[in-house]
Coordinates of C-alpha atoms in Angstrom, one line a residue:
X1282 CA 35.6 -2.3 -119.0
X1283 CA 33.7 -3.0 -115.8
X1284 CA 33.2 -6.7 -116.6
X1285 CA 36.9 -7.2 -117.4
X1286 CA 37.8 -5.8 -114.0
X1287 CA 35.3 -8.1 -112.4
X1288 CA 36.7 -11.2 -114.1
X1289 CA 40.3 -10.1 -113.2
X1290 CA 39.1 -9.7 -109.6
X1291 CA 37.5 -13.2 -109.6
X1292 CA 40.7 -14.7 -111.0
X1293 CA 42.9 -13.1 -108.3
X1294 CA 40.5 -14.2 -105.6
X1295 CA 40.6 -17.8 -106.9
X1296 CA 44.4 -17.8 -107.1
X1297 CA 44.5 -16.5 -103.5
X1298 CA 42.1 -19.3 -102.3
X1299 CA 44.1 -21.9 -104.0
X1300 CA 47.3 -20.7 -102.4
X1301 CA 45.6 -20.7 -99.0
X1302 CA 44.3 -24.3 -99.5
X1303 CA 47.9 -25.3 -100.4
X1304 CA 49.2 -23.9 -97.2
X1305 CA 46.5 -25.3 -94.9
X1306 CA 48.1 -28.8 -94.4
X1307 CA 51.3 -27.2 -93.3
X1308 CA 49.6 -24.7 -91.0
X1309 CA 47.2 -27.2 -89.5
X1310 CA 48.6 -30.7 -89.9
X1311 CA 45.8 -32.3 -87.9
X1312 CA 43.1 -30.9 -90.2
X1313 CA 41.5 -33.6 -92.4
X1314 CA 40.8 -32.2 -95.9
X1315 CA 39.0 -35.2 -97.4
X1316 CA 37.2 -34.6 -100.7
X1317 CA 33.5 -35.0 -100.1
X1318 CA 32.5 -35.4 -103.8
X1319 CA 34.2 -37.6 -106.3
X1320 CA 33.4 -34.9 -109.0
X1321 CA 34.7 -31.4 -108.5
X1322 CA 32.2 -28.5 -108.6
X1323 CA 32.4 -26.8 -112.0
X1324 CA 33.8 -23.3 -112.1
X1325 CA 31.3 -20.4 -112.3
X1326 CA 30.5 -19.1 -115.8
X1327 CA 32.3 -16.2 -117.3
X1328 CA 30.7 -12.8 -116.8
X1329 CA 28.9 -10.8 -118.0
X1330 CA 28.1 -12.2 -121.4
X1331 CA 27.3 -15.8 -122.5
X1332 CA 30.4 -17.9 -123.5
X1333 CA 30.9 -19.0 -127.0
X1334 CA 29.3 -22.2 -128.1
X1335 CA 30.9 -24.7 -130.5
X1336 CA 28.7 -27.2 -132.2
X1337 CA 31.0 -29.7 -133.8
X1338 CA 31.6 -33.2 -132.4
X1339 CA 35.0 -32.4 -131.0
X1340 CA 34.8 -29.0 -129.3
X1341 CA 38.2 -27.6 -128.3
X1342 CA 36.9 -25.7 -125.3
X1343 CA 35.4 -27.4 -122.2
X1344 CA 31.6 -26.9 -121.7
X1345 CA 30.6 -29.8 -119.5
X1346 CA 33.8 -31.8 -119.1
X1347 CA 34.9 -30.1 -115.9
X1348 CA 32.0 -31.9 -114.2
X1349 CA 33.7 -35.2 -115.1
X1350 CA 37.3 -34.6 -114.5
X1351 CA 37.2 -37.2 -111.8
X1352 CA 34.6 -39.7 -110.6
X1353 CA 33.0 -42.3 -112.8
X1354 CA 35.6 -41.8 -115.5
X1355 CA 38.4 -42.5 -113.1
X1356 CA 39.8 -40.9 -110.0
X1357 CA 42.6 -38.4 -110.2
X1358 CA 46.1 -39.5 -109.6
X1359 CA 46.6 -40.2 -106.0
X1360 CA 42.9 -39.8 -105.2
X1361 CA 43.0 -42.5 -102.5
X1362 CA 39.6 -41.4 -101.1
X1363 CA 37.9 -42.0 -104.5
X1364 CA 39.6 -45.4 -105.0
X1365 CA 38.8 -46.5 -101.5
X1366 CA 35.1 -45.6 -101.8
X1367 CA 34.2 -46.6 -105.3
X1368 CA 36.6 -49.3 -106.4
X1369 CA 36.4 -51.7 -103.4
X1370 CA 34.0 -54.6 -102.8
X1371 CA 30.5 -53.8 -101.5
X1372 CA 29.8 -55.8 -98.3
X1373 CA 26.8 -58.1 -98.6
X1374 CA 25.6 -56.9 -95.2
X1375 CA 25.5 -53.3 -96.4
X1376 CA 23.7 -54.3 -99.5
X1377 CA 21.0 -56.2 -97.5
X1378 CA 20.5 -53.1 -95.3
X1379 CA 20.1 -50.9 -98.4
X1380 CA 17.7 -53.4 -99.9
X1381 CA 15.6 -53.2 -96.7
X1382 CA 15.9 -49.4 -96.7
X1383 CA 14.6 -49.2 -100.3
X1384 CA 11.7 -51.5 -99.3
X1385 CA 11.1 -49.3 -96.3
X1386 CA 11.0 -46.2 -98.5
X1387 CA 8.3 -47.8 -100.6
X1388 CA 6.3 -49.1 -97.6
X1389 CA 6.3 -45.6 -96.0
X1390 CA 5.1 -44.0 -99.2
X1391 CA 2.6 -46.7 -100.0
X1392 CA 1.2 -46.9 -96.5
X1393 CA 0.9 -43.1 -96.3
X1394 CA -1.0 -43.0 -99.5
X1395 CA -3.4 -45.8 -98.4
X1396 CA -3.9 -44.1 -95.0
X1397 CA -4.3 -40.5 -96.0
X1398 CA -5.1 -40.4 -99.8
X1399 CA -6.9 -43.5 -101.1
X1400 CA -9.1 -43.6 -103.1
X1401 CA -7.9 -40.3 -104.6
X1402 CA -5.2 -40.4 -107.2
X1403 CA -2.2 -39.0 -105.4
X1404 CA -0.8 -38.2 -102.0
X1405 CA 0.0 -34.7 -100.8
X1406 CA 2.8 -35.7 -98.4
X1407 CA 3.2 -32.4 -96.6
X1408 CA -0.5 -32.0 -95.6
X1409 CA -1.2 -35.8 -95.4
X1410 CA -4.2 -35.7 -97.7
X1411 CA -5.2 -36.9 -101.2
X1412 CA -5.6 -35.1 -104.4
X1413 CA -7.6 -35.8 -107.6
X1414 CA -8.2 -33.8 -110.8
X1415 CA -8.4 -30.0 -110.6
X1416 CA -12.0 -29.6 -111.4
X1417 CA -12.0 -25.9 -110.8
X1418 CA -9.2 -25.3 -113.3
X1419 CA -9.5 -27.6 -116.4
X1420 CA -6.4 -25.9 -117.9
X1421 CA -4.2 -27.2 -115.1
X1422 CA -2.7 -29.8 -117.3
X1423 CA 0.1 -30.6 -114.9
X1424 CA -2.5 -32.2 -112.7
X1425 CA -5.4 -33.1 -115.0
X1426 CA -3.3 -34.9 -117.6
X1427 CA -2.3 -37.4 -115.0
X1428 CA -5.1 -37.7 -112.4
X1429 CA -8.3 -39.3 -113.7
X1430 CA -10.1 -40.0 -110.4
X1431 CA -9.2 -43.7 -110.6
X1432 CA -6.9 -44.3 -107.6
X1433 CA -3.9 -43.8 -109.8
X1434 CA -1.2 -44.4 -107.2
X1435 CA -2.7 -47.7 -106.0
X1436 CA -2.9 -49.0 -109.6
X1437 CA 0.6 -47.8 -110.5
X1438 CA 2.1 -49.6 -107.5
X1439 CA 0.6 -53.0 -108.0
X1440 CA 3.6 -54.8 -109.6
X1441 CA 6.1 -53.2 -107.2
X1442 CA 4.3 -55.0 -104.4
X1443 CA 4.8 -58.3 -106.3
X1444 CA 8.4 -57.6 -107.1
X1445 CA 9.1 -57.0 -103.4
X1446 CA 7.4 -60.3 -102.6
X1447 CA 4.5 -58.9 -100.6
X1448 CA 1.8 -61.3 -101.7
X1449 CA -0.7 -60.5 -99.1
X1450 CA -0.7 -56.7 -99.9
X1451 CA -0.6 -57.4 -103.6
X1452 CA -3.7 -59.6 -103.4
X1453 CA -5.5 -57.0 -101.2
X1454 CA -4.6 -54.2 -103.5
X1455 CA -5.8 -56.1 -106.6
X1456 CA -9.1 -56.8 -104.9
X1457 CA -9.4 -53.1 -104.0
X1458 CA -8.8 -52.1 -107.6
X1459 CA -11.3 -54.6 -108.9
X1460 CA -14.0 -53.6 -106.3
X1461 CA -13.6 -49.8 -106.3
X1462 CA -12.1 -48.5 -109.5
X1463 CA -14.2 -47.5 -112.5
X1464 CA -13.1 -45.7 -115.7
X1465 CA -16.6 -44.4 -116.4
X1466 CA -15.6 -41.0 -115.2
X1467 CA -16.0 -37.5 -116.6
X1468 CA -12.3 -37.0 -116.5
X1469 CA -10.1 -35.7 -119.4
X1470 CA -6.7 -37.3 -119.2
X1471 CA -3.7 -37.5 -121.4
X1472 CA -3.7 -40.7 -123.5
X1473 CA 0.0 -41.3 -122.9
X1474 CA -0.2 -41.0 -119.1
X1475 CA -3.3 -43.2 -118.8
X1476 CA -1.6 -45.8 -121.0
X1477 CA 1.8 -46.1 -119.4
X1478 CA 0.6 -45.6 -115.7
X1479 CA -2.8 -47.3 -115.6
X1480 CA -3.2 -49.6 -118.7
X1481 CA 0.4 -50.8 -118.3
X1482 CA 0.1 -51.6 -114.6
X1483 CA -3.2 -53.5 -115.0
X1484 CA -1.6 -55.6 -117.8
X1485 CA 1.5 -56.2 -115.7
X1486 CA -0.5 -57.3 -112.6
X1487 CA -2.7 -59.5 -114.8
X1488 CA 0.4 -61.2 -116.2
X1489 CA 1.8 -61.8 -112.7
X1490 CA -1.4 -63.2 -111.4
X1491 CA -1.8 -65.7 -114.3
X1492 CA 1.8 -66.7 -114.6
X1493 CA 1.9 -70.5 -113.9
X1494 CA 5.4 -70.3 -112.5
X1495 CA 4.6 -67.7 -109.9
X1496 CA 8.2 -66.6 -109.5
X1497 CA 7.5 -63.8 -107.0
X1498 CA 5.7 -66.1 -104.6
X1499 CA 2.0 -66.9 -104.6
X1500 CA 0.4 -63.9 -106.3
X1501 CA -2.7 -65.7 -107.4
X1502 CA -6.1 -64.3 -106.7
X1503 CA -8.9 -66.7 -105.6
X1504 CA -11.7 -66.9 -108.1
X1505 CA -9.8 -64.4 -110.4
X1506 CA -11.7 -64.2 -113.7
X1507 CA -9.3 -61.9 -115.7
X1508 CA -10.9 -58.8 -114.1
X1509 CA -7.8 -56.7 -114.6
X1510 CA -7.6 -57.6 -118.2
X1511 CA -11.2 -56.6 -118.7
X1512 CA -10.5 -53.3 -116.9
X1513 CA -7.5 -52.7 -119.2
X1514 CA -9.8 -53.4 -122.2
X1515 CA -12.4 -51.0 -120.9
X1516 CA -9.8 -48.3 -120.4
X1517 CA -8.3 -48.8 -123.9
X1518 CA -11.7 -48.6 -125.6
X1519 CA -12.2 -45.3 -123.9
X1520 CA -8.9 -44.1 -125.2
X1521 CA -9.6 -45.2 -128.8
X1522 CA -11.6 -42.0 -129.8
X1523 CA -8.2 -40.2 -129.6
X1524 CA -7.2 -42.1 -132.8
X1525 CA -10.4 -41.1 -134.7
X1526 CA -10.9 -38.0 -137.0
X1527 CA -7.1 -37.4 -137.3
X1528 CA -5.8 -37.1 -140.8
X1529 CA -2.4 -38.4 -140.1
X1530 CA -3.3 -41.3 -137.8
X1531 CA -1.4 -39.6 -134.9
X1532 CA -3.8 -39.5 -131.9
X1533 CA -5.2 -36.5 -130.1
X1534 CA -3.2 -35.9 -126.9
X1535 CA -6.2 -36.0 -124.6
X1536 CA -9.6 -37.8 -124.3
X1537 CA -12.5 -37.6 -121.9
X1538 CA -13.1 -41.1 -120.5
X1539 CA -16.9 -40.7 -120.8
X1540 CA -17.4 -38.3 -123.7
X1541 CA -14.4 -38.9 -126.1
X1542 CA -12.2 -36.2 -127.5
X1543 CA -13.2 -32.8 -126.1
X1544 CA -14.5 -30.4 -128.7
X1545 CA -11.9 -27.8 -127.9
X1546 CA -9.0 -30.3 -128.1
X1547 CA -5.7 -29.1 -129.4
X1548 CA -4.3 -30.5 -132.7
X1549 CA -0.8 -30.6 -131.4
X1550 CA 0.9 -33.5 -129.6
X1551 CA 4.4 -34.5 -128.7
X1552 CA 6.3 -37.3 -130.4
X1553 CA 6.7 -39.4 -127.2
X1554 CA 3.1 -39.0 -126.2
X1555 CA 1.8 -40.2 -129.5
X1556 CA 4.5 -42.7 -130.4
X1557 CA 4.9 -44.5 -127.0
X1558 CA 1.7 -46.5 -126.9
X1559 CA 2.8 -49.6 -128.8
X1560 CA 4.0 -51.8 -125.9
X1561 CA 0.9 -51.5 -123.8
X1562 CA -1.6 -51.5 -126.7
X1563 CA 0.3 -54.4 -128.4
X1564 CA 0.3 -56.5 -125.2
X1565 CA -3.5 -55.9 -124.8
X1566 CA -4.1 -56.9 -128.5
X1567 CA -2.2 -60.1 -128.2
X1568 CA -3.8 -61.1 -124.9
X1569 CA -7.3 -60.4 -126.3
X1570 CA -6.7 -61.6 -129.8
X1571 CA -7.9 -58.3 -131.1
X1572 CA -5.5 -56.4 -133.4
X1573 CA -7.4 -53.1 -133.1
X1574 CA -5.3 -51.6 -130.3
X1575 CA -1.9 -52.6 -131.7
X1576 CA -3.0 -51.4 -135.1
X1577 CA -3.8 -47.9 -134.1
X1578 CA -0.7 -47.6 -132.0
X1579 CA 1.5 -48.9 -134.8
X1580 CA -0.2 -46.6 -137.3
X1581 CA 0.8 -43.7 -135.1
X1582 CA 4.4 -44.8 -134.9
X1583 CA 4.6 -45.2 -138.7
X1584 CA 3.0 -41.8 -139.2
X1585 CA 5.5 -40.1 -137.0
X1586 CA 8.4 -42.0 -138.6
X1587 CA 7.3 -40.9 -142.1
X1588 CA 7.5 -37.2 -141.0
X1589 CA 11.2 -37.4 -140.1
X1590 CA 13.6 -35.0 -141.8
X1591 CA 14.9 -36.1 -145.2
X1592 CA 18.2 -34.3 -144.4
X1593 CA 19.0 -35.6 -140.9
X1594 CA 16.6 -38.4 -140.4
X1595 CA 15.6 -36.7 -137.1
X1596 CA 12.1 -36.1 -135.6
X1597 CA 10.9 -33.0 -133.9
X1598 CA 9.1 -32.9 -130.5
X1599 CA 5.7 -31.4 -131.3
X1600 CA 3.6 -32.2 -134.4
X1601 CA 0.2 -31.1 -135.7
X1602 CA -1.9 -34.3 -136.0
X1603 CA -4.0 -33.0 -138.9
X1604 CA -1.4 -31.5 -141.1
X1605 CA 1.8 -33.4 -140.1
X1606 CA 3.6 -30.1 -139.7
X1607 CA 6.3 -29.9 -137.1
X1608 CA 5.4 -27.3 -134.6
X1609 CA 8.3 -28.1 -132.3
X1610 CA 11.5 -28.6 -134.3
X1611 CA 13.7 -29.6 -131.4
X1612 CA 15.2 -33.1 -131.7
X1613 CA 16.6 -34.5 -128.4
X1614 CA 16.4 -37.4 -126.0
X1615 CA 14.4 -35.7 -123.2
X1616 CA 10.8 -34.5 -122.7
X1617 CA 8.6 -34.9 -125.8
X1618 CA 10.9 -37.5 -127.5
X1619 CA 12.4 -39.9 -125.0
X1620 CA 10.1 -42.9 -124.8
X1621 CA 9.5 -42.9 -128.6
X1622 CA 13.0 -44.2 -129.1
X1623 CA 12.7 -46.5 -126.1
X1624 CA 9.6 -48.2 -127.4
X1625 CA 11.0 -48.8 -130.9
X1626 CA 13.5 -51.1 -129.3
X1627 CA 11.3 -52.5 -126.6
X1628 CA 8.5 -53.3 -129.1
X1629 CA 11.0 -55.3 -131.1
X1630 CA 12.2 -57.1 -128.0
X1631 CA 8.7 -58.0 -127.0
X1632 CA 6.9 -58.6 -130.3
X1633 CA 9.8 -59.5 -132.7
X1634 CA 8.5 -57.3 -135.5
X1635 CA 11.6 -56.5 -137.6
X1636 CA 10.4 -53.1 -138.8
X1637 CA 10.6 -51.9 -135.2
X1638 CA 14.2 -52.8 -135.0
X1639 CA 14.9 -51.2 -138.4
X1640 CA 13.4 -48.0 -137.3
X1641 CA 15.3 -48.1 -134.0
X1642 CA 18.6 -48.8 -135.9
X1643 CA 18.1 -45.8 -138.1
X1644 CA 17.0 -43.6 -135.2
X1645 CA 20.0 -44.5 -133.2
X1646 CA 22.5 -43.9 -136.0
X1647 CA 20.9 -40.4 -136.6
X1648 CA 21.1 -39.7 -132.9
X1649 CA 24.8 -40.6 -132.9
X1650 CA 25.4 -38.5 -136.0
X1651 CA 23.6 -35.3 -135.0
X1652 CA 22.9 -35.2 -131.3
X1653 CA 26.1 -36.6 -129.8
X1654 CA 28.8 -34.1 -128.9
X1655 CA 32.2 -34.5 -127.4
X1656 CA 35.1 -36.9 -128.2
X1657 CA 34.6 -40.1 -130.0
X1658 CA 35.8 -42.4 -127.1
X1659 CA 34.3 -42.2 -123.7
X1660 CA 37.4 -42.4 -121.6
X1661 CA 40.3 -41.2 -123.8
X1662 CA 41.2 -38.6 -126.3
X1663 CA 40.9 -34.8 -126.4
X1664 CA 37.8 -32.8 -125.8
X1665 CA 34.8 -33.2 -123.6
X1666 CA 33.2 -36.5 -122.7
X1667 CA 30.2 -37.5 -124.8
X1668 CA 26.9 -35.7 -124.3
X1669 CA 23.7 -35.7 -126.3
X1670 CA 22.3 -32.2 -127.0
X1671 CA 19.1 -30.7 -128.4
X1672 CA 19.3 -29.8 -132.1
X1673 CA 17.2 -28.6 -134.9
X1674 CA 15.6 -31.6 -136.6
X1675 CA 16.2 -30.3 -140.1
X1676 CA 19.8 -28.9 -139.8
X1677 CA 21.3 -30.7 -136.8
X1678 CA 22.4 -27.3 -135.4
X1679 CA 22.4 -26.8 -131.7
X1680 CA 19.2 -25.2 -130.4
X1681 CA 20.0 -24.6 -126.8
X1682 CA 22.5 -25.6 -124.1
X1683 CA 20.3 -27.5 -121.6
X1684 CA 19.5 -31.1 -121.0
X1685 CA 16.6 -32.4 -118.9
X1686 CA 16.4 -35.1 -116.3
X1687 CA 14.3 -37.4 -118.5
X1688 CA 17.4 -37.9 -120.7
X1689 CA 19.0 -39.9 -117.9
X1690 CA 17.0 -42.9 -119.1
X1691 CA 19.2 -43.1 -122.2
X1692 CA 22.2 -44.9 -120.7
X1693 CA 19.8 -47.7 -119.7
X1694 CA 18.5 -48.0 -123.2
X1695 CA 22.1 -48.1 -124.5
X1696 CA 22.7 -51.1 -122.1
X1697 CA 19.9 -53.0 -123.8
X1698 CA 21.6 -52.7 -127.2
X1699 CA 25.1 -53.4 -125.9
X1700 CA 26.5 -49.9 -126.2
X1701 CA 27.7 -50.2 -122.6
X1702 CA 30.8 -48.0 -122.9
X1703 CA 28.9 -45.0 -124.0
X1704 CA 26.2 -45.7 -121.4
X1705 CA 28.9 -45.7 -118.7
X1706 CA 30.1 -42.3 -119.8
X1707 CA 26.7 -40.6 -120.2
X1708 CA 25.5 -42.0 -116.8
X1709 CA 28.6 -40.5 -115.2
X1710 CA 27.5 -37.0 -116.4
X1711 CA 24.1 -37.3 -114.8
X1712 CA 25.5 -38.8 -111.6
X1713 CA 27.9 -35.8 -111.4
X1714 CA 24.9 -33.5 -111.4
X1715 CA 23.2 -35.6 -108.7
X1716 CA 26.3 -35.5 -106.5
X1717 CA 26.3 -31.7 -106.8
X1718 CA 22.7 -31.1 -105.8
X1719 CA 21.5 -34.3 -104.2
X1720 CA 18.9 -34.6 -106.9
X1721 CA 18.5 -34.0 -110.7
X1722 CA 17.1 -30.6 -111.6
X1723 CA 14.4 -30.8 -114.3
X1724 CA 16.6 -28.9 -116.6
X1725 CA 20.4 -28.4 -116.3
X1726 CA 22.3 -25.9 -118.5
X1727 CA 25.6 -27.6 -119.4
X1728 CA 27.0 -24.3 -120.7
X1729 CA 26.3 -22.3 -117.6
X1730 CA 26.7 -25.4 -115.4
X1731 CA 23.6 -24.5 -113.3
X1732 CA 19.9 -25.5 -113.2
X1733 CA 17.6 -23.9 -115.7
X1734 CA 14.5 -25.5 -114.1
X1735 CA 15.4 -26.4 -110.5
X1736 CA 12.6 -28.7 -109.3
X1737 CA 12.9 -32.5 -108.9
X1738 CA 9.7 -34.5 -108.8
X1739 CA 11.3 -37.8 -107.6
X1740 CA 12.0 -39.0 -111.1
X1741 CA 13.4 -42.5 -111.6
X1742 CA 15.4 -42.2 -114.8
X1743 CA 18.9 -42.0 -113.2
X1744 CA 18.1 -44.9 -110.8
X1745 CA 16.8 -47.0 -113.8
X1746 CA 20.1 -46.5 -115.7
X1747 CA 22.1 -47.2 -112.6
X1748 CA 20.3 -50.5 -112.1
X1749 CA 20.6 -51.6 -115.7
X1750 CA 24.3 -50.6 -115.7
X1751 CA 24.9 -52.7 -112.6
X1752 CA 23.2 -55.7 -114.2
X1753 CA 25.4 -55.3 -117.3
X1754 CA 28.7 -54.8 -115.5
X1755 CA 28.3 -56.0 -111.9
X1756 CA 30.6 -53.1 -111.0
X1757 CA 30.1 -52.2 -107.3
X1758 CA 30.5 -48.6 -108.3
X1759 CA 26.8 -48.6 -109.2
X1760 CA 25.9 -49.9 -105.8
X1761 CA 27.6 -46.8 -104.4
X1762 CA 25.6 -44.6 -106.8
X1763 CA 22.4 -46.2 -105.6
X1764 CA 23.4 -45.7 -102.0
X1765 CA 24.0 -42.0 -102.7
X1766 CA 20.6 -41.7 -104.4
X1767 CA 18.8 -43.5 -101.6
X1768 CA 20.5 -41.4 -98.9
X1769 CA 19.7 -38.2 -100.8
X1770 CA 16.0 -39.1 -101.1
X1771 CA 15.8 -39.9 -97.4
X1772 CA 17.6 -36.7 -96.4
X1773 CA 16.0 -34.2 -98.7
X1774 CA 12.6 -35.5 -99.8
X1775 CA 11.1 -37.4 -96.9
X1776 CA 8.1 -35.7 -95.5
X1777 CA 5.5 -36.2 -92.7
X1778 CA 3.5 -38.6 -94.9
X1779 CA 5.6 -40.0 -97.7
X1780 CA 8.1 -38.3 -100.0
X1781 CA 7.8 -34.9 -101.6
X1782 CA 8.9 -33.2 -104.8
X1783 CA 11.8 -30.9 -104.4
X1784 CA 10.7 -27.4 -105.4
X1785 CA 14.3 -26.2 -105.7
X1786 CA 17.3 -28.6 -105.8
X1787 CA 19.7 -26.0 -104.3
X1788 CA 17.5 -24.6 -101.6
X1789 CA 15.9 -28.1 -100.9
X1790 CA 12.4 -26.6 -100.5
X1791 CA 9.6 -29.0 -101.0
X1792 CA 6.3 -29.2 -103.0
X1793 CA 3.3 -31.0 -101.7
X1794 CA 3.2 -33.8 -104.3
X1795 CA 4.3 -37.4 -104.5
X1796 CA 3.8 -38.6 -108.1
X1797 CA 2.8 -42.2 -108.6
X1798 CA 6.0 -43.1 -110.5
X1799 CA 7.9 -42.7 -107.3
X1800 CA 6.4 -46.0 -106.1
X1801 CA 6.1 -47.7 -109.5
X1802 CA 9.6 -46.9 -110.6
X1803 CA 12.0 -45.0 -108.3
X1804 CA 11.5 -47.3 -105.3
X1805 CA 11.3 -50.4 -107.5
X1806 CA 14.6 -49.8 -109.3
X1807 CA 16.4 -49.0 -106.0
X1808 CA 15.1 -52.2 -104.4
X1809 CA 16.1 -54.3 -107.4
X1810 CA 19.6 -52.7 -107.5
X1811 CA 20.3 -54.1 -104.0
X1812 CA 18.2 -57.3 -104.2
X1813 CA 20.6 -59.7 -105.9
X1814 CA 18.4 -62.8 -105.3
X1815 CA 15.2 -61.3 -106.8
X1816 CA 13.4 -63.6 -109.2
X1817 CA 13.8 -61.0 -111.9
X1818 CA 17.6 -61.8 -111.8
X1819 CA 17.3 -65.6 -111.9
X1820 CA 18.5 -67.5 -114.9
X1821 CA 15.6 -68.5 -117.2
X1822 CA 13.4 -65.6 -116.3
X1823 CA 13.0 -63.1 -119.0
X1824 CA 11.4 -59.8 -118.2
X1825 CA 11.2 -56.3 -119.6
X1826 CA 10.3 -53.0 -118.0
X1827 CA 7.8 -50.6 -119.6
X1828 CA 8.6 -46.9 -119.7
X1829 CA 6.7 -46.7 -116.4
X1830 CA 8.7 -49.5 -114.9
X1831 CA 6.0 -52.1 -115.1
X1832 CA 7.3 -55.7 -115.4
X1833 CA 6.2 -57.8 -118.3
X1834 CA 7.4 -61.2 -119.2
X1835 CA 9.2 -61.7 -122.6
X1836 CA 7.7 -64.9 -124.0
X1837 CA 6.4 -66.5 -127.1
X1838 CA 2.7 -65.6 -126.7
X1839 CA 3.6 -62.0 -127.3
X1840 CA 5.5 -62.9 -130.4
X1841 CA 2.5 -64.5 -132.1
X1842 CA 1.4 -61.8 -134.5
X1843 CA -2.1 -60.7 -135.2
X1844 CA -1.2 -59.3 -138.6
X1845 CA -2.1 -62.3 -140.8
X1846 CA -5.3 -60.6 -141.7
X1847 CA -3.4 -57.5 -142.9
X1848 CA -0.1 -58.9 -144.4
X1849 CA 0.3 -62.0 -146.5
X1850 CA 2.1 -64.8 -144.7
X1851 CA 5.3 -64.5 -146.7
X1852 CA 5.5 -60.8 -146.3
X1853 CA 4.8 -61.0 -142.6
X1854 CA 7.5 -63.7 -142.0
X1855 CA 10.0 -61.3 -143.5
X1856 CA 9.0 -58.7 -140.8
X1857 CA 9.7 -61.1 -137.9
X1858 CA 13.1 -60.9 -136.2
X1859 CA 15.2 -62.7 -133.7
X1860 CA 16.7 -61.3 -130.5
X1861 CA 20.1 -62.1 -131.9
X1862 CA 19.5 -59.4 -134.5
X1863 CA 20.3 -56.8 -131.9
X1864 CA 23.9 -57.8 -132.1
X1865 CA 23.9 -56.7 -135.8
X1866 CA 23.8 -53.2 -134.5
X1867 CA 27.6 -53.7 -133.9
X1868 CA 27.9 -50.8 -131.4
X1869 CA 30.8 -50.6 -129.0
X1870 CA 30.3 -52.6 -125.8
X1871 CA 32.2 -53.1 -122.7

């Protein structure tokens, strides 16, 4: 009975506060009661026990919808403040200032790294020093999976320098990488992280240097002899042992760059880690004319795809590479799964292999059928707005009530397939969380409407989706979103030397780490959002971003297949597709 008394007391207190707020304008007519946030704070969860959970696609009770009563889905009636802020034109002068501010954010982080951390992998922005692998604790995978003692942040930032038009620093940085970086290191790194951060950046920079059009300005390197391509080849060869001695073709998660797969290596890997190598490995194969790298990456994707549930068509998030048994049965769009779906689509866009599109089509339909909750339409009808949840891959039943910040990439992926309406709605949910905390917590419990894991490591996914939605809609709302994100980063994460991870999004305490993706992705997408005249946006230029935000050109040389030695010509031609095939998906668009 105590909890009932507590709930009754909270209700009476809330009613009293509402009555007081209603009287305030009359009691103090000069008091300005402007709403600060376009989305209302959600109410506290019921106490003491967990509320009931419904798992159908049209829940009658609200779980997350209160976070979206207003804001991106439309201001409340008479909400002049919302309309004035978000619906009006965005002055060109303000946009130019924000573009310069985003560039300044990158410059401060990059210069701080070069001054205080290079040639080490990352910058510690609170103590103004560098960090490399944790040699004293090999089990510290949070550090050692990423840091390989190869100047990670410098490599990861190369194409951001080019996109921002800084040719002199780009040329200087490329020469530094060529002269000082070696992969002949006794470092055990995660194959996925080394691929997307290092291999992808080397390939992107090589493509920029050798582009005859030079759209970003003169990024050529005097006497350049394909050194970055050779370095990418060297790194990829060192990663190849991960694909050996595995019964399924799914690679080991980690490899030592000098010794190969460690003898004590685990046989378990995540779906995204093993299935998100095809873009970088495929580009390398097609630049070199050597099908080896694309073949092993494509074999891993097909192996994972063959293990999907016969009932739902879904994949889990952790698999045993020897037995093919699903160790983690959670199917979602966040950590462990996210970039697998992203690369099915992007591989098709880049290489034109129809089987990639067919796998993506099936995966997207299964996601819609089993992961999507809420009402059918984004902006009308009863029930909560759409949300994608974590379910059991075999049954489609809800497994938990949290989403993670990595899932904020998905609206951007939906933009690429033309499902803009659903992208708008899902993006609004993540932006509502950002407005509440000034950052995205690593995990957010949509049932309790509170962070489950409260740190924010400067992730780019919400910025990425914001940028792509603006490119698709040209709605100034997304410029306002970008301005909010930029201001929050400056206010809460700026440190003495760079920008720091938020240890707790509520308390705004900091951790002494600036991950390399802050410069390669977060700053890049913010800059591009406000830089209308960037060459990436000019007619005739076709580019795609890798999952690490690296720029690669979409052109015919990557659509020339290396599979003639594996597939007969007639069979292979049937596997080729056209970009127009994306429209056959026939999803809703704005």
